[in-house]
Amino acid sequence: MRTGHRLWIDLLNAQEHWITDASMLTVIPEDVCEFDSAPQWSQSKALAYLHNNAAALRLNYQKLEAGEMLDVDLINPVLSSVDLRFVDWRHRPDWREVAEDRRRRSDRLFFLGPASATDGWNRGTSAIRYLVQRAMYHFCRYADQRLSDPAYPGATAAMFRVLQCPATSCKSLVACPVGQPAHCSDRCLEDTGRLED
C-alpha cells in the first residue's frame, strides 16, 4: 500500500482518540510542535484546521462508501492550497537504501505528490498544513479510483479498498489490498475468535 493512503487512514484512526490538544498533536513529529516563530497561525488555529479537515475527510469517506455525493465544498479549499510536484528520490546519495525501504512499503521512487510550503509558517502549522494537504490529496486519489470502478458503490473483486475493521468493538479503518475486510491488529483478530486465511 502506498504511504499516501496510509496518511489519511492513519489521520482518521488518530482522530478517533482525540480528546485534548496534546492528543491531536501526536499526528506530527514532536520536534516540529512549535507555534511561535511565525505567528500567522496560533496553535489553536492550526488545531482547528486539523480537526475541521479530519472531520471533512471522515464525512467524505463515509459518503463515498455509502454511494452518496461527496461534499466537494469541504474538499476543494484544501486542494486549492496544494502545490503538486513530482518527487524524485533517485537524486539522493542514499537512494538505494531509500529504494529498498519504499519497495517494502509498495511505494515508488518517483511520484506526484504535494510539496511542503514552509514560507511564513511556524513549524507546527507548516507540519499540520502539509499533513492535511497530503491526506486530502491521497484521499481524493482513492475517491477517484473508487468512483471509476464500474461496480461502484459496490466494488470489483480484489480492488483496493479502505474498510472498517470487522471486529465489533473497533472503529479503525484498514487498507485492504484485495478488497476484503481485514483486522487492524492481532488483538482485534483474537477478539473475534477466528483466524484469517
Short mmCIF file of C-alpha atoms in Angstrom, two decimals:
data_model
loop_
_atom_site.label_atom_id
_atom_site.label_comp_id
_atom_site.label_asym_id
_atom_site.label_seq_id
_atom_site.Cartn_x
_atom_site.Cartn_y
_atom_site.Cartn_z
CA MET A 1 0.00 0.00 0.00
CA ARG A 2 1.25 3.43 -0.81
CA THR A 3 2.34 5.72 2.01
CA GLY A 4 -0.12 8.33 0.75
CA HIS A 5 -3.12 6.18 1.58
CA ARG A 6 -1.61 5.41 4.95
CA LEU A 7 -1.61 9.18 5.68
CA TRP A 8 -5.35 9.72 5.52
CA ILE A 9 -6.20 6.35 7.05
CA ASP A 10 -3.86 7.00 10.00
CA LEU A 11 -5.23 10.53 10.38
CA LEU A 12 -8.82 9.29 10.63
CA ASN A 13 -7.81 6.50 13.01
CA ALA A 14 -5.95 9.01 15.19
CA GLN A 15 -8.97 11.33 15.17
CA GLU A 16 -10.98 8.63 16.97
CA HIS A 17 -8.75 9.17 20.02
CA TRP A 18 -8.54 12.98 20.10
CA ILE A 19 -9.61 14.29 23.46
CA THR A 20 -7.10 17.05 24.19
CA ASP A 21 -4.86 19.36 22.17
CA ALA A 22 -1.91 17.19 23.17
CA SER A 23 -3.60 14.11 21.71
CA MET A 24 -4.17 15.98 18.44
CA LEU A 25 -0.51 16.98 18.26
CA THR A 26 0.56 13.33 18.20
CA VAL A 27 -0.07 13.27 14.42
CA ILE A 28 3.01 15.44 13.78
CA PRO A 29 6.59 14.81 14.94
CA GLU A 30 7.36 16.12 18.41
CA ASP A 31 10.34 18.14 17.16
CA VAL A 32 8.09 20.36 14.99
CA CYS A 33 5.48 21.20 17.65
CA GLU A 34 6.42 24.87 17.65
CA PHE A 35 3.82 27.57 17.01
CA ASP A 36 5.54 30.85 17.98
CA SER A 37 8.32 31.61 15.47
CA ALA A 38 5.98 32.88 12.75
CA PRO A 39 2.68 33.53 14.48
CA GLN A 40 0.33 33.79 11.49
CA TRP A 41 -1.49 30.78 12.92
CA SER A 42 -1.53 30.08 16.62
CA GLN A 43 -1.58 26.53 17.91
CA SER A 44 -5.34 26.73 18.49
CA LYS A 45 -5.98 27.89 14.90
CA ALA A 46 -3.73 25.16 13.47
CA LEU A 47 -5.51 22.51 15.57
CA ALA A 48 -8.91 23.84 14.46
CA TYR A 49 -7.73 23.48 10.85
CA LEU A 50 -6.59 19.92 11.60
CA HIS A 51 -9.83 18.99 13.36
CA ASN A 52 -12.12 20.53 10.74
CA ASN A 53 -10.34 18.90 7.83
CA ALA A 54 -10.10 15.49 9.52
CA ALA A 55 -13.87 15.74 10.07
CA ALA A 56 -14.34 16.69 6.40
CA LEU A 57 -12.24 13.70 5.34
CA ARG A 58 -14.27 11.35 7.53
CA LEU A 59 -17.59 12.71 6.26
CA ASN A 60 -16.50 12.38 2.65
CA TYR A 61 -15.11 8.88 3.21
CA GLN A 62 -18.47 7.84 4.69
CA LYS A 63 -20.36 9.44 1.80
CA LEU A 64 -18.09 7.76 -0.74
CA GLU A 65 -18.58 4.30 0.74
CA ALA A 66 -22.35 4.86 1.05
CA GLY A 67 -22.61 5.78 -2.65
CA GLU A 68 -23.59 9.39 -1.88
CA MET A 69 -22.33 12.59 -3.48
CA LEU A 70 -19.11 13.91 -1.97
CA ASP A 71 -19.22 17.30 -0.29
CA VAL A 72 -16.67 18.93 -2.57
CA ASP A 73 -17.10 22.29 -0.81
CA LEU A 74 -15.19 20.73 2.08
CA ILE A 75 -12.53 19.18 -0.14
CA ASN A 76 -11.76 21.79 -2.78
CA PRO A 77 -10.49 24.57 -0.47
CA VAL A 78 -7.73 22.27 0.77
CA LEU A 79 -6.96 21.03 -2.73
CA SER A 80 -6.67 24.61 -3.97
CA SER A 81 -3.86 25.19 -1.46
CA VAL A 82 -1.92 22.10 -2.55
CA ASP A 83 1.26 22.68 -4.54
CA LEU A 84 1.86 19.49 -6.54
CA ARG A 85 5.31 18.40 -7.64
CA PHE A 86 6.98 15.28 -8.91
CA VAL A 87 9.09 13.84 -6.11
CA ASP A 88 12.20 12.01 -7.24
CA TRP A 89 14.07 10.12 -4.54
CA ARG A 90 16.67 8.93 -7.06
CA HIS A 91 18.71 12.14 -6.69
CA ARG A 92 19.60 11.37 -3.07
CA PRO A 93 23.01 9.87 -2.38
CA ASP A 94 21.35 7.12 -0.30
CA TRP A 95 18.71 6.35 -2.94
CA ARG A 96 19.42 2.60 -2.92
CA GLU A 97 18.55 2.35 0.79
CA VAL A 98 15.52 4.57 0.24
CA ALA A 99 14.51 2.39 -2.73
CA GLU A 100 14.60 -0.77 -0.61
CA ASP A 101 12.54 0.86 2.14
CA ARG A 102 9.98 2.21 -0.31
CA ARG A 103 9.81 -1.13 -2.16
CA ARG A 104 8.92 -2.86 1.15
CA ARG A 105 6.04 -0.40 1.53
CA SER A 106 4.96 -0.75 -2.12
CA ASP A 107 5.95 2.85 -2.80
CA ARG A 108 7.71 4.30 -5.81
CA LEU A 109 10.87 6.37 -6.05
CA PHE A 110 9.27 8.81 -8.49
CA PHE A 111 5.72 10.02 -7.86
CA LEU A 112 3.38 13.00 -7.95
CA GLY A 113 2.61 14.50 -4.57
CA PRO A 114 2.03 17.65 -2.53
CA ALA A 115 5.07 19.77 -1.75
CA SER A 116 5.68 21.27 1.67
CA ALA A 117 5.23 25.04 1.90
CA THR A 118 7.10 26.46 4.86
CA ASP A 119 7.47 30.15 3.93
CA GLY A 120 5.78 32.34 6.51
CA TRP A 121 4.52 29.49 8.68
CA ASN A 122 5.73 28.35 12.06
CA ARG A 123 6.96 24.75 12.11
CA GLY A 124 3.90 23.31 13.83
CA THR A 125 1.42 24.95 11.48
CA SER A 126 3.53 24.03 8.46
CA ALA A 127 3.58 20.38 9.55
CA ILE A 128 -0.18 20.31 10.18
CA ARG A 129 -0.99 22.01 6.86
CA TYR A 130 1.32 19.62 5.00
CA LEU A 131 -0.25 16.59 6.72
CA VAL A 132 -3.79 17.76 5.91
CA GLN A 133 -2.92 18.61 2.31
CA ARG A 134 -1.24 15.23 1.69
CA ALA A 135 -4.07 13.35 3.41
CA MET A 136 -6.73 15.19 1.39
CA TYR A 137 -4.82 14.72 -1.88
CA HIS A 138 -4.39 10.98 -1.33
CA PHE A 139 -7.98 10.56 -0.16
CA CYS A 140 -9.10 12.22 -3.40
CA ARG A 141 -6.95 9.80 -5.39
CA TYR A 142 -8.66 6.96 -3.53
CA ALA A 143 -12.10 8.50 -4.15
CA ASP A 144 -11.30 8.88 -7.85
CA GLN A 145 -10.31 5.20 -8.02
CA ARG A 146 -13.49 4.15 -6.21
CA LEU A 147 -15.71 6.34 -8.39
CA SER A 148 -14.16 4.88 -11.55
CA ASP A 149 -14.99 1.31 -10.50
CA PRO A 150 -17.83 0.05 -12.77
CA ALA A 151 -19.33 -1.73 -9.75
CA TYR A 152 -19.43 1.47 -7.59
CA PRO A 153 -20.90 1.89 -4.97
CA GLY A 154 -20.03 -1.78 -4.74
CA ALA A 155 -16.54 -2.90 -5.63
CA THR A 156 -14.98 -5.03 -8.31
CA ALA A 157 -13.42 -8.16 -6.81
CA ALA A 158 -9.88 -7.73 -5.47
CA MET A 159 -9.97 -3.92 -5.84
CA PHE A 160 -8.06 -1.96 -3.18
CA ARG A 161 -10.48 -0.69 -0.52
CA VAL A 162 -10.36 1.10 2.79
CA LEU A 163 -12.78 -0.64 5.13
CA GLN A 164 -13.62 -0.69 8.81
CA CYS A 165 -12.00 -3.39 10.91
CA PRO A 166 -14.53 -6.25 11.21
CA ALA A 167 -14.06 -6.55 15.00
CA THR A 168 -17.30 -5.28 16.51
CA SER A 169 -15.62 -3.15 19.18
CA CYS A 170 -13.20 -1.48 16.76
CA LYS A 171 -13.79 1.58 14.59
CA SER A 172 -10.39 1.62 12.88
CA LEU A 173 -10.11 1.94 9.13
CA VAL A 174 -7.88 -0.60 7.42
CA ALA A 175 -6.24 -0.66 3.99
CA CYS A 176 -7.45 -3.84 2.31
CA PRO A 177 -5.35 -4.55 -0.80
CA VAL A 178 -7.65 -7.30 -2.08
CA GLY A 179 -10.89 -5.53 -1.20
CA GLN A 180 -11.91 -7.85 1.62
CA PRO A 181 -12.29 -6.63 5.23
CA ALA A 182 -9.16 -7.16 7.30
CA HIS A 183 -8.49 -6.78 11.01
CA CYS A 184 -6.42 -3.78 12.06
CA SER A 185 -4.36 -5.74 14.59
CA ASP A 186 -3.74 -9.19 16.01
CA ARG A 187 -5.68 -8.08 19.09
CA CYS A 188 -8.81 -7.44 17.02
CA LEU A 189 -8.29 -10.72 15.20
CA GLU A 190 -8.09 -12.58 18.53
CA ASP A 191 -11.14 -10.72 19.87
CA THR A 192 -13.26 -12.10 17.04
CA GLY A 193 -12.30 -15.67 17.99
CA ARG A 194 -11.35 -16.65 14.45
CA LEU A 195 -8.27 -16.63 12.29
CA GLU A 196 -7.89 -15.05 8.88
CA ASP A 197 -6.61 -17.04 5.91
#
